[in-house]
Amino acid sequence: MKNNAVAVLFASDEDSHLNDLTIHRTTASLPFGGRYRLIDFVLSNLVHANITKIGIITRNNYNSLMDHIRQGRDWDLNRKNSGISVYPPFVFNTAHDVYKGKIEALYMLRGFLLNSNEEYVVISNTNIAFNIDFDEVEKFHEEKGADITMLTYATTDVTPRKLIVTADKNKRIKDLRFPVATDTGKQLCNLNIYYVKKDLLISLIDNAYAHGSYDFEKDILRASLNDLYVMSYEIDNYVAVIDRIPTYFKSSMELLDPEVREDLFYHHSTILTKVKDSVPTKYKEGANVHNSIIADGCEINGTVENSVLFRSVKVGKGAVIRNSIIMENGIVMENAQLDYTITDKDCIIQSGRRLSGYESYPMVVVKGKVI
């Protein structure tokens, strides 16, 4: 069934603090899980719900994102009358000012929205690993008579900029607030994914932009709770919001659990990604691999435990990799030792080197470094 929605995705989250991992790329193209990028999750969810008209708003360092999506052909989005459109981060084509917030960015896409025949708009960040049915979201939205449906999830990872949601028994949101010191345990939080009627969104954006507002959550959502029906659609399966180095590492390590992998990659439908023609991984004499995700094209001569290796990683004899993430084309030479370490693409760890971080904050080696 054709879903009656168009999607707007934000390739970067201004509240993310991924530091060294996003120096050379946007958040949407951050590698995850051995062979995926973060944007794969929202794109796959949208495509499986037949939401095939998608605008992506960029902010910075988006060359890797453009290379990854390739007009969307790996998601069957390279179409004549729909598919992916990528928009620059400037408020107007004649200006060089990057948009201040989501309101300015959405105002910039006013023409894209007006030229769409779909009735609804899905707005989403791209730093979220999840697997849901957007058809069910639309059904919930219509049954509840919602003006805006906010996707929410329960989490103990409550950061200062994450909005805590209070909803009544009918799922109508009564309060949105930032956390305080007394907020402990699991809290229902905003996932930064919204389902809203297109005409209402344009009206809200026009009004907010005219008043110089730019924060979508504060100046539209929180300000409209009394006037609009803003409903909470809680996701009860696995969700990871990746906004800091520790959450990236933690979420990556959680993938080593088969139940988490099944829930994330196959719960509703399959997560799609860019296809590469890679040879199978070679496990040489002396290789010892335990509880790890190993992508295609690797060559393993040493020990790999509780780790995630992306495509074409080479592990030398006597090398030991534990509790670590090695991105594409990484080389770990003979007798090197890594523990709680993330190496970005094309890094080389020379023979005998020892790198160790902590579970709560792993060591990060920037793309292309030789250590």
mmCIF file of C-alpha atoms in Angstrom:
data_model
loop_
_atom_site.group_PDB
_atom_site.id
_atom_site.type_symbol
_atom_site.label_atom_id
_atom_site.label_comp_id
_atom_site.label_asym_id
_atom_site.label_seq_id
_atom_site.Cartn_x
_atom_site.Cartn_y
_atom_site.Cartn_z
ATOM 1 C CA MET A 1 0.000 0.000 0.000
ATOM 2 C CA LYS A 2 1.264 3.470 -0.879
ATOM 3 C CA ASN A 3 1.865 5.375 2.323
ATOM 4 C CA ASN A 4 0.436 8.878 2.126
ATOM 5 C CA ALA A 5 3.568 10.631 3.409
ATOM 6 C CA VAL A 6 6.701 12.426 2.296
ATOM 7 C CA ALA A 7 9.832 12.403 4.480
ATOM 8 C CA VAL A 8 12.335 15.067 5.542
ATOM 9 C CA LEU A 9 15.569 13.784 7.091
ATOM 10 C CA PHE A 10 18.249 15.754 8.914
ATOM 11 C CA ALA A 11 21.695 14.415 8.034
ATOM 12 C CA SER A 12 23.270 16.046 11.100
ATOM 13 C CA ASP A 13 21.976 16.528 14.618
ATOM 14 C CA GLU A 14 23.209 19.800 16.086
ATOM 15 C CA ASP A 15 23.075 18.260 19.575
ATOM 16 C CA SER A 16 25.349 15.342 18.668
ATOM 17 C CA HIS A 17 28.834 15.175 20.158
ATOM 18 C CA LEU A 18 30.487 12.459 18.110
ATOM 19 C CA ASN A 19 33.681 14.504 17.874
ATOM 20 C CA ASP A 20 36.485 12.632 16.074
ATOM 21 C CA LEU A 21 34.068 10.288 14.295
ATOM 22 C CA THR A 22 32.320 13.134 12.447
ATOM 23 C CA ILE A 23 35.318 15.300 11.528
ATOM 24 C CA HIS A 24 35.268 13.885 7.985
ATOM 25 C CA ARG A 25 31.608 12.883 7.652
ATOM 26 C CA THR A 26 28.075 13.822 8.597
ATOM 27 C CA THR A 27 26.275 11.895 11.345
ATOM 28 C CA ALA A 28 24.012 10.171 8.802
ATOM 29 C CA SER A 29 26.982 8.449 7.139
ATOM 30 C CA LEU A 30 28.653 7.227 10.344
ATOM 31 C CA PRO A 31 29.535 3.513 9.862
ATOM 32 C CA PHE A 32 27.698 1.146 12.187
ATOM 33 C CA GLY A 33 27.442 -2.595 12.717
ATOM 34 C CA GLY A 34 30.167 -3.779 10.332
ATOM 35 C CA ARG A 35 28.631 -2.793 6.994
ATOM 36 C CA TYR A 36 25.893 -0.192 7.548
ATOM 37 C CA ARG A 37 25.621 3.602 7.892
ATOM 38 C CA LEU A 38 23.253 5.224 10.363
ATOM 39 C CA ILE A 39 21.016 6.636 7.622
ATOM 40 C CA ASP A 40 20.309 3.077 6.416
ATOM 41 C CA PHE A 41 17.869 2.509 9.267
ATOM 42 C CA VAL A 42 15.480 5.384 8.634
ATOM 43 C CA LEU A 43 15.740 4.954 4.841
ATOM 44 C CA SER A 44 14.898 1.244 5.108
ATOM 45 C CA ASN A 45 11.967 1.885 7.456
ATOM 46 C CA LEU A 46 10.566 4.498 5.079
ATOM 47 C CA VAL A 47 10.977 2.399 1.931
ATOM 48 C CA HIS A 48 9.327 -0.662 3.487
ATOM 49 C CA ALA A 49 6.320 1.581 4.247
ATOM 50 C CA ASN A 50 6.336 2.799 0.607
ATOM 51 C CA ILE A 51 7.370 6.317 1.619
ATOM 52 C CA THR A 52 9.511 6.995 -1.404
ATOM 53 C CA LYS A 53 9.726 10.789 -1.668
ATOM 54 C CA ILE A 54 12.518 11.818 0.695
ATOM 55 C CA GLY A 55 14.318 15.131 1.177
ATOM 56 C CA ILE A 56 17.628 15.067 3.039
ATOM 57 C CA ILE A 57 18.868 18.306 4.620
ATOM 58 C CA THR A 58 22.647 18.368 4.927
ATOM 59 C CA ARG A 59 24.799 20.494 7.215
ATOM 60 C CA ASN A 60 28.505 19.758 6.731
ATOM 61 C CA ASN A 61 30.950 17.109 5.497
ATOM 62 C CA TYR A 62 28.339 15.355 3.380
ATOM 63 C CA ASN A 63 30.558 13.956 0.592
ATOM 64 C CA SER A 64 30.579 10.500 2.202
ATOM 65 C CA LEU A 65 26.782 10.626 2.497
ATOM 66 C CA MET A 66 26.425 11.429 -1.222
ATOM 67 C CA ASP A 67 28.758 8.556 -2.088
ATOM 68 C CA HIS A 68 26.792 6.174 0.117
ATOM 69 C CA ILE A 69 23.253 6.894 -1.048
ATOM 70 C CA ARG A 70 24.082 7.076 -4.815
ATOM 71 C CA GLN A 71 20.655 8.492 -5.763
ATOM 72 C CA GLY A 72 19.137 5.826 -3.515
ATOM 73 C CA ARG A 73 19.399 2.874 -5.878
ATOM 74 C CA ASP A 74 20.197 0.352 -3.130
ATOM 75 C CA TRP A 75 16.850 1.269 -1.529
ATOM 76 C CA ASP A 76 14.991 1.326 -4.886
ATOM 77 C CA LEU A 77 14.738 5.109 -4.624
ATOM 78 C CA ASN A 78 16.288 6.097 -7.956
ATOM 79 C CA ARG A 79 12.912 6.945 -9.471
ATOM 80 C CA LYS A 80 11.521 9.502 -11.904
ATOM 81 C CA ASN A 81 8.737 10.984 -9.820
ATOM 82 C CA SER A 82 9.964 10.432 -6.282
ATOM 83 C CA GLY A 83 13.198 9.189 -4.696
ATOM 84 C CA ILE A 84 15.871 11.101 -2.774
ATOM 85 C CA SER A 85 16.534 14.846 -3.029
ATOM 86 C CA VAL A 86 19.537 16.262 -1.165
ATOM 87 C CA TYR A 87 19.427 19.897 -0.036
ATOM 88 C CA PRO A 88 22.361 22.127 0.996
ATOM 89 C CA PRO A 89 22.455 23.610 4.509
ATOM 90 C CA PHE A 90 22.007 27.225 3.431
ATOM 91 C CA VAL A 91 18.857 29.136 4.315
ATOM 92 C CA PHE A 92 18.602 30.496 0.781
ATOM 93 C CA ASN A 93 20.609 29.706 -2.344
ATOM 94 C CA THR A 94 21.889 33.296 -2.440
ATOM 95 C CA ALA A 95 23.088 33.230 1.183
ATOM 96 C CA HIS A 96 25.988 31.478 2.843
ATOM 97 C CA ASP A 97 24.388 31.231 6.274
ATOM 98 C CA VAL A 98 23.796 27.686 7.528
ATOM 99 C CA TYR A 99 20.324 27.186 8.962
ATOM 100 C CA LYS A 100 20.114 27.939 12.693
ATOM 101 C CA GLY A 101 17.618 25.211 13.551
ATOM 102 C CA LYS A 102 14.982 22.857 12.198
ATOM 103 C CA ILE A 103 12.448 25.630 11.637
ATOM 104 C CA GLU A 104 14.731 27.507 9.235
ATOM 105 C CA ALA A 105 15.687 24.243 7.541
ATOM 106 C CA LEU A 106 12.053 23.204 7.058
ATOM 107 C CA TYR A 107 11.162 26.691 5.806
ATOM 108 C CA MET A 108 13.922 26.255 3.233
ATOM 109 C CA LEU A 109 12.109 23.079 2.047
ATOM 110 C CA ARG A 110 8.746 24.828 1.723
ATOM 111 C CA GLY A 111 8.742 24.354 -2.049
ATOM 112 C CA PHE A 112 9.573 20.662 -1.729
ATOM 113 C CA LEU A 113 6.615 20.190 0.609
ATOM 114 C CA LEU A 114 4.171 22.272 -1.440
ATOM 115 C CA ASN A 115 5.040 20.340 -4.591
ATOM 116 C CA SER A 116 4.317 17.003 -2.866
ATOM 117 C CA ASN A 117 0.890 15.429 -3.256
ATOM 118 C CA GLU A 118 1.177 13.424 -0.043
ATOM 119 C CA GLU A 119 -0.974 14.406 2.945
ATOM 120 C CA TYR A 120 1.544 13.793 5.721
ATOM 121 C CA VAL A 121 5.209 14.516 6.495
ATOM 122 C CA VAL A 122 7.643 12.344 8.414
ATOM 123 C CA ILE A 123 10.422 14.399 10.033
ATOM 124 C CA SER A 124 13.378 12.453 11.402
ATOM 125 C CA ASN A 125 16.951 12.689 12.571
ATOM 126 C CA THR A 126 19.330 10.115 11.105
ATOM 127 C CA ASN A 127 21.364 9.157 14.189
ATOM 128 C CA ILE A 128 18.789 6.535 15.239
ATOM 129 C CA ALA A 129 19.120 2.756 14.824
ATOM 130 C CA PHE A 130 15.595 1.300 14.826
ATOM 131 C CA ASN A 131 13.224 -0.982 12.913
ATOM 132 C CA ILE A 132 9.524 -0.050 12.908
ATOM 133 C CA ASP A 133 6.434 -0.063 10.693
ATOM 134 C CA PHE A 134 5.511 3.460 9.562
ATOM 135 C CA ASP A 135 2.176 2.106 8.345
ATOM 136 C CA GLU A 136 1.328 1.449 11.989
ATOM 137 C CA VAL A 137 2.413 4.996 12.881
ATOM 138 C CA GLU A 138 0.043 6.440 10.270
ATOM 139 C CA LYS A 139 -2.768 4.194 11.510
ATOM 140 C CA PHE A 140 -2.148 5.340 15.116
ATOM 141 C CA HIS A 141 -2.016 8.981 14.003
ATOM 142 C CA GLU A 142 -5.368 8.786 12.234
ATOM 143 C CA GLU A 143 -7.140 6.713 14.898
ATOM 144 C CA LYS A 144 -6.087 9.152 17.631
ATOM 145 C CA GLY A 145 -7.064 12.185 15.575
ATOM 146 C CA ALA A 146 -3.567 13.532 16.206
ATOM 147 C CA ASP A 147 -2.219 16.802 14.884
ATOM 148 C CA ILE A 148 1.345 15.670 15.527
ATOM 149 C CA THR A 149 2.526 12.187 16.480
ATOM 150 C CA MET A 150 5.878 12.098 18.274
ATOM 151 C CA LEU A 151 7.773 8.802 18.358
ATOM 152 C CA THR A 152 9.063 8.091 21.863
ATOM 153 C CA TYR A 153 11.101 5.421 23.632
ATOM 154 C CA ALA A 154 11.980 4.483 27.199
ATOM 155 C CA THR A 155 15.657 4.902 28.104
ATOM 156 C CA THR A 156 18.030 5.361 31.028
ATOM 157 C CA ASP A 157 20.386 7.402 28.835
ATOM 158 C CA VAL A 158 18.896 10.804 29.617
ATOM 159 C CA THR A 159 21.215 13.607 28.496
ATOM 160 C CA PRO A 160 20.697 17.340 29.241
ATOM 161 C CA ARG A 161 19.253 18.096 25.777
ATOM 162 C CA LYS A 162 16.938 15.073 25.598
ATOM 163 C CA LEU A 163 13.259 15.912 26.095
ATOM 164 C CA ILE A 164 11.367 13.870 28.685
ATOM 165 C CA VAL A 165 7.777 13.158 27.671
ATOM 166 C CA THR A 166 4.735 13.031 29.968
ATOM 167 C CA ALA A 167 1.595 11.577 28.364
ATOM 168 C CA ASP A 168 -1.862 10.757 29.677
ATOM 169 C CA LYS A 169 -3.623 7.368 29.409
ATOM 170 C CA ASN A 170 -4.822 8.252 25.899
ATOM 171 C CA LYS A 171 -1.221 8.915 24.798
ATOM 172 C CA ARG A 172 -1.725 12.667 24.498
ATOM 173 C CA ILE A 173 1.449 14.493 25.504
ATOM 174 C CA LYS A 174 0.852 16.854 28.402
ATOM 175 C CA ASP A 175 4.417 18.009 29.066
ATOM 176 C CA LEU A 176 7.831 18.155 27.405
ATOM 177 C CA ARG A 177 10.760 19.119 29.588
ATOM 178 C CA PHE A 178 14.501 18.841 29.875
ATOM 179 C CA PRO A 179 15.792 16.470 32.576
ATOM 180 C CA VAL A 180 16.744 17.477 36.120
ATOM 181 C CA ALA A 181 19.013 15.778 38.635
ATOM 182 C CA THR A 182 16.135 13.859 40.234
ATOM 183 C CA ASP A 183 15.261 12.068 36.973
ATOM 184 C CA THR A 184 16.600 8.561 37.554
ATOM 185 C CA GLY A 185 15.794 5.213 36.013
ATOM 186 C CA LYS A 186 13.976 4.812 32.699
ATOM 187 C CA GLN A 187 12.280 7.875 31.261
ATOM 188 C CA LEU A 188 10.000 8.240 28.242
ATOM 189 C CA CYS A 189 11.951 10.458 25.834
ATOM 190 C CA ASN A 190 11.460 12.152 22.493
ATOM 191 C CA LEU A 191 13.027 10.210 19.621
ATOM 192 C CA ASN A 192 13.091 13.227 17.258
ATOM 193 C CA ILE A 193 10.797 11.524 14.754
ATOM 194 C CA TYR A 194 7.456 13.188 13.983
ATOM 195 C CA TYR A 195 4.400 12.393 11.882
ATOM 196 C CA VAL A 196 2.386 15.488 10.999
ATOM 197 C CA LYS A 197 -0.152 16.681 8.441
ATOM 198 C CA LYS A 198 1.638 18.608 5.696
ATOM 199 C CA ASP A 199 -0.662 21.635 5.633
ATOM 200 C CA LEU A 200 -0.467 21.998 9.412
ATOM 201 C CA LEU A 201 3.340 21.717 9.342
ATOM 202 C CA ILE A 202 3.668 24.428 6.684
ATOM 203 C CA SER A 203 1.366 26.718 8.694
ATOM 204 C CA LEU A 204 3.334 26.121 11.922
ATOM 205 C CA ILE A 205 6.682 26.646 10.183
ATOM 206 C CA ASP A 206 5.537 29.833 8.414
ATOM 207 C CA ASN A 207 4.282 31.322 11.673
ATOM 208 C CA ALA A 208 7.379 30.362 13.673
ATOM 209 C CA TYR A 209 9.758 31.596 10.971
ATOM 210 C CA ALA A 210 7.908 34.926 10.764
ATOM 211 C CA HIS A 211 8.483 35.387 14.505
ATOM 212 C CA GLY A 212 12.202 34.604 14.262
ATOM 213 C CA SER A 213 11.940 31.215 15.990
ATOM 214 C CA TYR A 214 14.263 28.356 15.014
ATOM 215 C CA ASP A 215 13.977 25.574 17.642
ATOM 216 C CA PHE A 216 11.324 23.108 16.454
ATOM 217 C CA GLU A 217 10.992 21.266 19.756
ATOM 218 C CA LYS A 218 10.804 24.359 21.964
ATOM 219 C CA ASP A 219 9.106 26.914 19.734
ATOM 220 C CA ILE A 220 6.576 24.631 18.056
ATOM 221 C CA LEU A 221 6.081 21.370 19.957
ATOM 222 C CA ARG A 222 6.241 22.640 23.546
ATOM 223 C CA ALA A 223 4.377 25.814 22.637
ATOM 224 C CA SER A 224 1.545 23.853 20.992
ATOM 225 C CA LEU A 225 0.745 21.244 23.641
ATOM 226 C CA ASN A 226 -2.393 23.059 24.820
ATOM 227 C CA ASP A 227 -3.663 23.926 21.340
ATOM 228 C CA LEU A 228 -2.838 20.783 19.341
ATOM 229 C CA TYR A 229 -3.235 17.066 19.868
ATOM 230 C CA VAL A 230 0.400 15.970 20.154
ATOM 231 C CA MET A 231 0.411 12.206 20.685
ATOM 232 C CA SER A 232 3.104 9.774 21.862
ATOM 233 C CA TYR A 233 3.761 6.625 19.815
ATOM 234 C CA GLU A 234 6.090 4.565 21.983
ATOM 235 C CA ILE A 235 8.489 2.134 20.314
ATOM 236 C CA ASP A 236 8.809 -0.980 22.448
ATOM 237 C CA ASN A 237 11.510 -2.850 20.524
ATOM 238 C CA TYR A 238 15.245 -2.037 20.321
ATOM 239 C CA VAL A 239 16.203 1.591 19.700
ATOM 240 C CA ALA A 240 19.635 3.241 19.825
ATOM 241 C CA VAL A 241 20.106 7.017 19.690
ATOM 242 C CA ILE A 242 23.740 7.622 18.803
ATOM 243 C CA ASP A 243 24.747 11.121 19.849
ATOM 244 C CA ARG A 244 28.061 10.656 21.690
ATOM 245 C CA ILE A 245 31.133 8.419 21.514
ATOM 246 C CA PRO A 246 29.980 6.321 24.514
ATOM 247 C CA THR A 247 26.521 5.690 22.999
ATOM 248 C CA TYR A 248 28.115 4.749 19.662
ATOM 249 C CA PHE A 249 30.403 2.259 21.387
ATOM 250 C CA LYS A 250 27.685 0.871 23.674
ATOM 251 C CA SER A 251 25.208 0.411 20.816
ATOM 252 C CA SER A 252 27.869 -1.280 18.678
ATOM 253 C CA MET A 253 28.730 -3.705 21.470
ATOM 254 C CA GLU A 254 25.031 -4.482 22.010
ATOM 255 C CA LEU A 255 24.927 -5.832 18.453
ATOM 256 C CA LEU A 256 27.029 -8.771 19.645
ATOM 257 C CA ASP A 257 23.859 -10.052 21.348
ATOM 258 C CA PRO A 258 21.956 -12.210 18.787
ATOM 259 C CA GLU A 259 18.586 -11.094 20.176
ATOM 260 C CA VAL A 260 19.478 -7.423 19.670
ATOM 261 C CA ARG A 261 20.670 -8.107 16.114
ATOM 262 C CA GLU A 262 17.463 -9.953 15.293
ATOM 263 C CA ASP A 263 15.331 -7.181 16.769
ATOM 264 C CA LEU A 264 17.181 -4.356 15.037
ATOM 265 C CA PHE A 265 17.809 -5.826 11.597
ATOM 266 C CA TYR A 266 14.769 -8.099 11.094
ATOM 267 C CA HIS A 267 12.029 -7.082 13.606
ATOM 268 C CA HIS A 268 9.683 -5.607 11.008
ATOM 269 C CA SER A 269 11.676 -5.768 7.798
ATOM 270 C CA THR A 270 15.255 -6.043 6.567
ATOM 271 C CA ILE A 271 17.655 -3.106 6.913
ATOM 272 C CA LEU A 272 19.120 -2.263 3.499
ATOM 273 C CA THR A 273 22.511 -0.728 2.740
ATOM 274 C CA LYS A 274 24.880 0.062 -0.103
ATOM 275 C CA VAL A 275 25.951 -3.137 -1.830
ATOM 276 C CA LYS A 276 29.665 -3.776 -2.301
ATOM 277 C CA ASP A 277 31.305 -6.680 -4.113
ATOM 278 C CA SER A 278 33.690 -7.995 -1.458
ATOM 279 C CA VAL A 279 35.466 -11.311 -1.237
ATOM 280 C CA PRO A 280 34.757 -13.578 1.743
ATOM 281 C CA THR A 281 36.801 -13.108 4.912
ATOM 282 C CA LYS A 282 39.916 -15.285 5.244
ATOM 283 C CA TYR A 283 40.719 -16.898 8.588
ATOM 284 C CA LYS A 284 44.389 -17.881 8.464
ATOM 285 C CA GLU A 285 46.257 -20.365 10.635
ATOM 286 C CA GLY A 286 46.449 -18.925 14.145
ATOM 287 C CA ALA A 287 43.198 -16.954 13.828
ATOM 288 C CA ASN A 288 41.075 -16.978 16.982
ATOM 289 C CA VAL A 289 37.709 -15.199 16.750
ATOM 290 C CA HIS A 290 35.096 -15.145 19.514
ATOM 291 C CA ASN A 291 31.766 -13.306 19.839
ATOM 292 C CA SER A 292 32.497 -10.773 17.103
ATOM 293 C CA ILE A 293 30.945 -9.297 13.963
ATOM 294 C CA ILE A 294 33.294 -9.689 10.997
ATOM 295 C CA ALA A 295 32.358 -8.117 7.652
ATOM 296 C CA ASP A 296 33.430 -9.317 4.194
ATOM 297 C CA GLY A 297 36.929 -8.966 2.820
ATOM 298 C CA CYS A 298 38.835 -9.235 6.113
ATOM 299 C CA GLU A 299 41.992 -11.235 6.708
ATOM 300 C CA ILE A 300 42.403 -12.544 10.251
ATOM 301 C CA ASN A 301 45.725 -13.920 11.492
ATOM 302 C CA GLY A 302 45.400 -12.995 15.179
ATOM 303 C CA THR A 303 42.831 -12.872 17.995
ATOM 304 C CA VAL A 304 39.540 -10.984 17.812
ATOM 305 C CA GLU A 305 37.173 -11.007 20.807
ATOM 306 C CA ASN A 306 33.963 -9.067 21.502
ATOM 307 C CA SER A 307 34.634 -6.709 18.604
ATOM 308 C CA VAL A 308 33.177 -5.345 15.362
ATOM 309 C CA LEU A 309 35.349 -5.408 12.228
ATOM 310 C CA PHE A 310 34.182 -3.623 9.084
ATOM 311 C CA ARG A 311 35.060 -4.604 5.516
ATOM 312 C CA SER A 312 38.639 -5.316 4.418
ATOM 313 C CA VAL A 313 40.284 -5.171 7.859
ATOM 314 C CA LYS A 314 43.630 -6.970 8.205
ATOM 315 C CA VAL A 315 44.735 -8.435 11.534
ATOM 316 C CA GLY A 316 48.365 -9.549 11.748
ATOM 317 C CA LYS A 317 49.878 -12.562 13.509
ATOM 318 C CA GLY A 318 49.925 -12.270 17.257
ATOM 319 C CA ALA A 319 47.687 -9.184 17.205
ATOM 320 C CA VAL A 320 44.956 -9.096 19.850
ATOM 321 C CA ILE A 321 41.757 -7.041 19.395
ATOM 322 C CA ARG A 322 39.297 -7.010 22.277
ATOM 323 C CA ASN A 323 36.187 -4.892 22.894
ATOM 324 C CA SER A 324 36.984 -2.702 19.895
ATOM 325 C CA ILE A 325 35.598 -1.371 16.612
ATOM 326 C CA ILE A 326 37.848 -1.389 13.531
ATOM 327 C CA MET A 327 36.384 0.419 10.534
ATOM 328 C CA GLU A 328 36.922 -0.276 6.856
ATOM 329 C CA ASN A 329 40.445 -0.901 5.493
ATOM 330 C CA GLY A 330 41.973 -0.832 8.966
ATOM 331 C CA ILE A 331 45.284 -2.634 9.462
ATOM 332 C CA VAL A 332 46.372 -3.990 12.835
ATOM 333 C CA MET A 333 49.924 -5.267 12.454
ATOM 334 C CA GLU A 334 51.689 -8.135 14.189
ATOM 335 C CA ASN A 335 51.601 -8.262 17.998
ATOM 336 C CA ALA A 336 49.624 -5.043 18.354
ATOM 337 C CA GLN A 337 47.014 -4.976 21.127
ATOM 338 C CA LEU A 338 43.762 -3.009 21.159
ATOM 339 C CA ASP A 339 41.216 -2.859 23.970
ATOM 340 C CA TYR A 340 38.188 -0.524 24.126
ATOM 341 C CA THR A 341 39.407 1.256 20.994
ATOM 342 C CA ILE A 342 37.648 2.650 17.916
ATOM 343 C CA THR A 343 39.780 3.087 14.803
ATOM 344 C CA ASP A 344 38.195 5.020 11.935
ATOM 345 C CA LYS A 345 38.621 4.106 8.253
ATOM 346 C CA ASP A 346 42.099 3.545 6.759
ATOM 347 C CA CYS A 347 43.928 3.544 10.112
ATOM 348 C CA ILE A 348 47.145 1.591 10.588
ATOM 349 C CA ILE A 349 48.215 0.318 14.003
ATOM 350 C CA GLN A 350 51.875 -0.630 13.723
ATOM 351 C CA SER A 351 53.551 -3.713 15.138
ATOM 352 C CA GLY A 352 53.744 -3.955 18.910
ATOM 353 C CA ARG A 353 51.571 -0.920 19.637
ATOM 354 C CA ARG A 354 49.183 -1.083 22.608
ATOM 355 C CA LEU A 355 46.060 1.072 22.720
ATOM 356 C CA SER A 356 43.497 0.946 25.495
ATOM 357 C CA GLY A 357 40.512 3.072 26.451
ATOM 358 C CA TYR A 358 37.650 2.461 28.843
ATOM 359 C CA GLU A 359 34.230 0.916 28.415
ATOM 360 C CA SER A 360 32.620 4.222 29.406
ATOM 361 C CA TYR A 361 34.838 6.210 27.019
ATOM 362 C CA PRO A 362 36.854 4.270 24.434
ATOM 363 C CA MET A 363 39.961 5.578 22.703
ATOM 364 C CA VAL A 364 39.282 6.921 19.195
ATOM 365 C CA VAL A 365 41.835 6.925 16.372
ATOM 366 C CA VAL A 366 40.931 9.486 13.675
ATOM 367 C CA LYS A 367 40.490 8.443 10.047
ATOM 368 C CA GLY A 368 43.718 7.699 8.176
ATOM 369 C CA LYS A 369 46.032 7.896 11.178
ATOM 370 C CA VAL A 370 49.135 5.761 11.513
ATOM 371 C CA ILE A 371 50.099 4.877 15.081
#
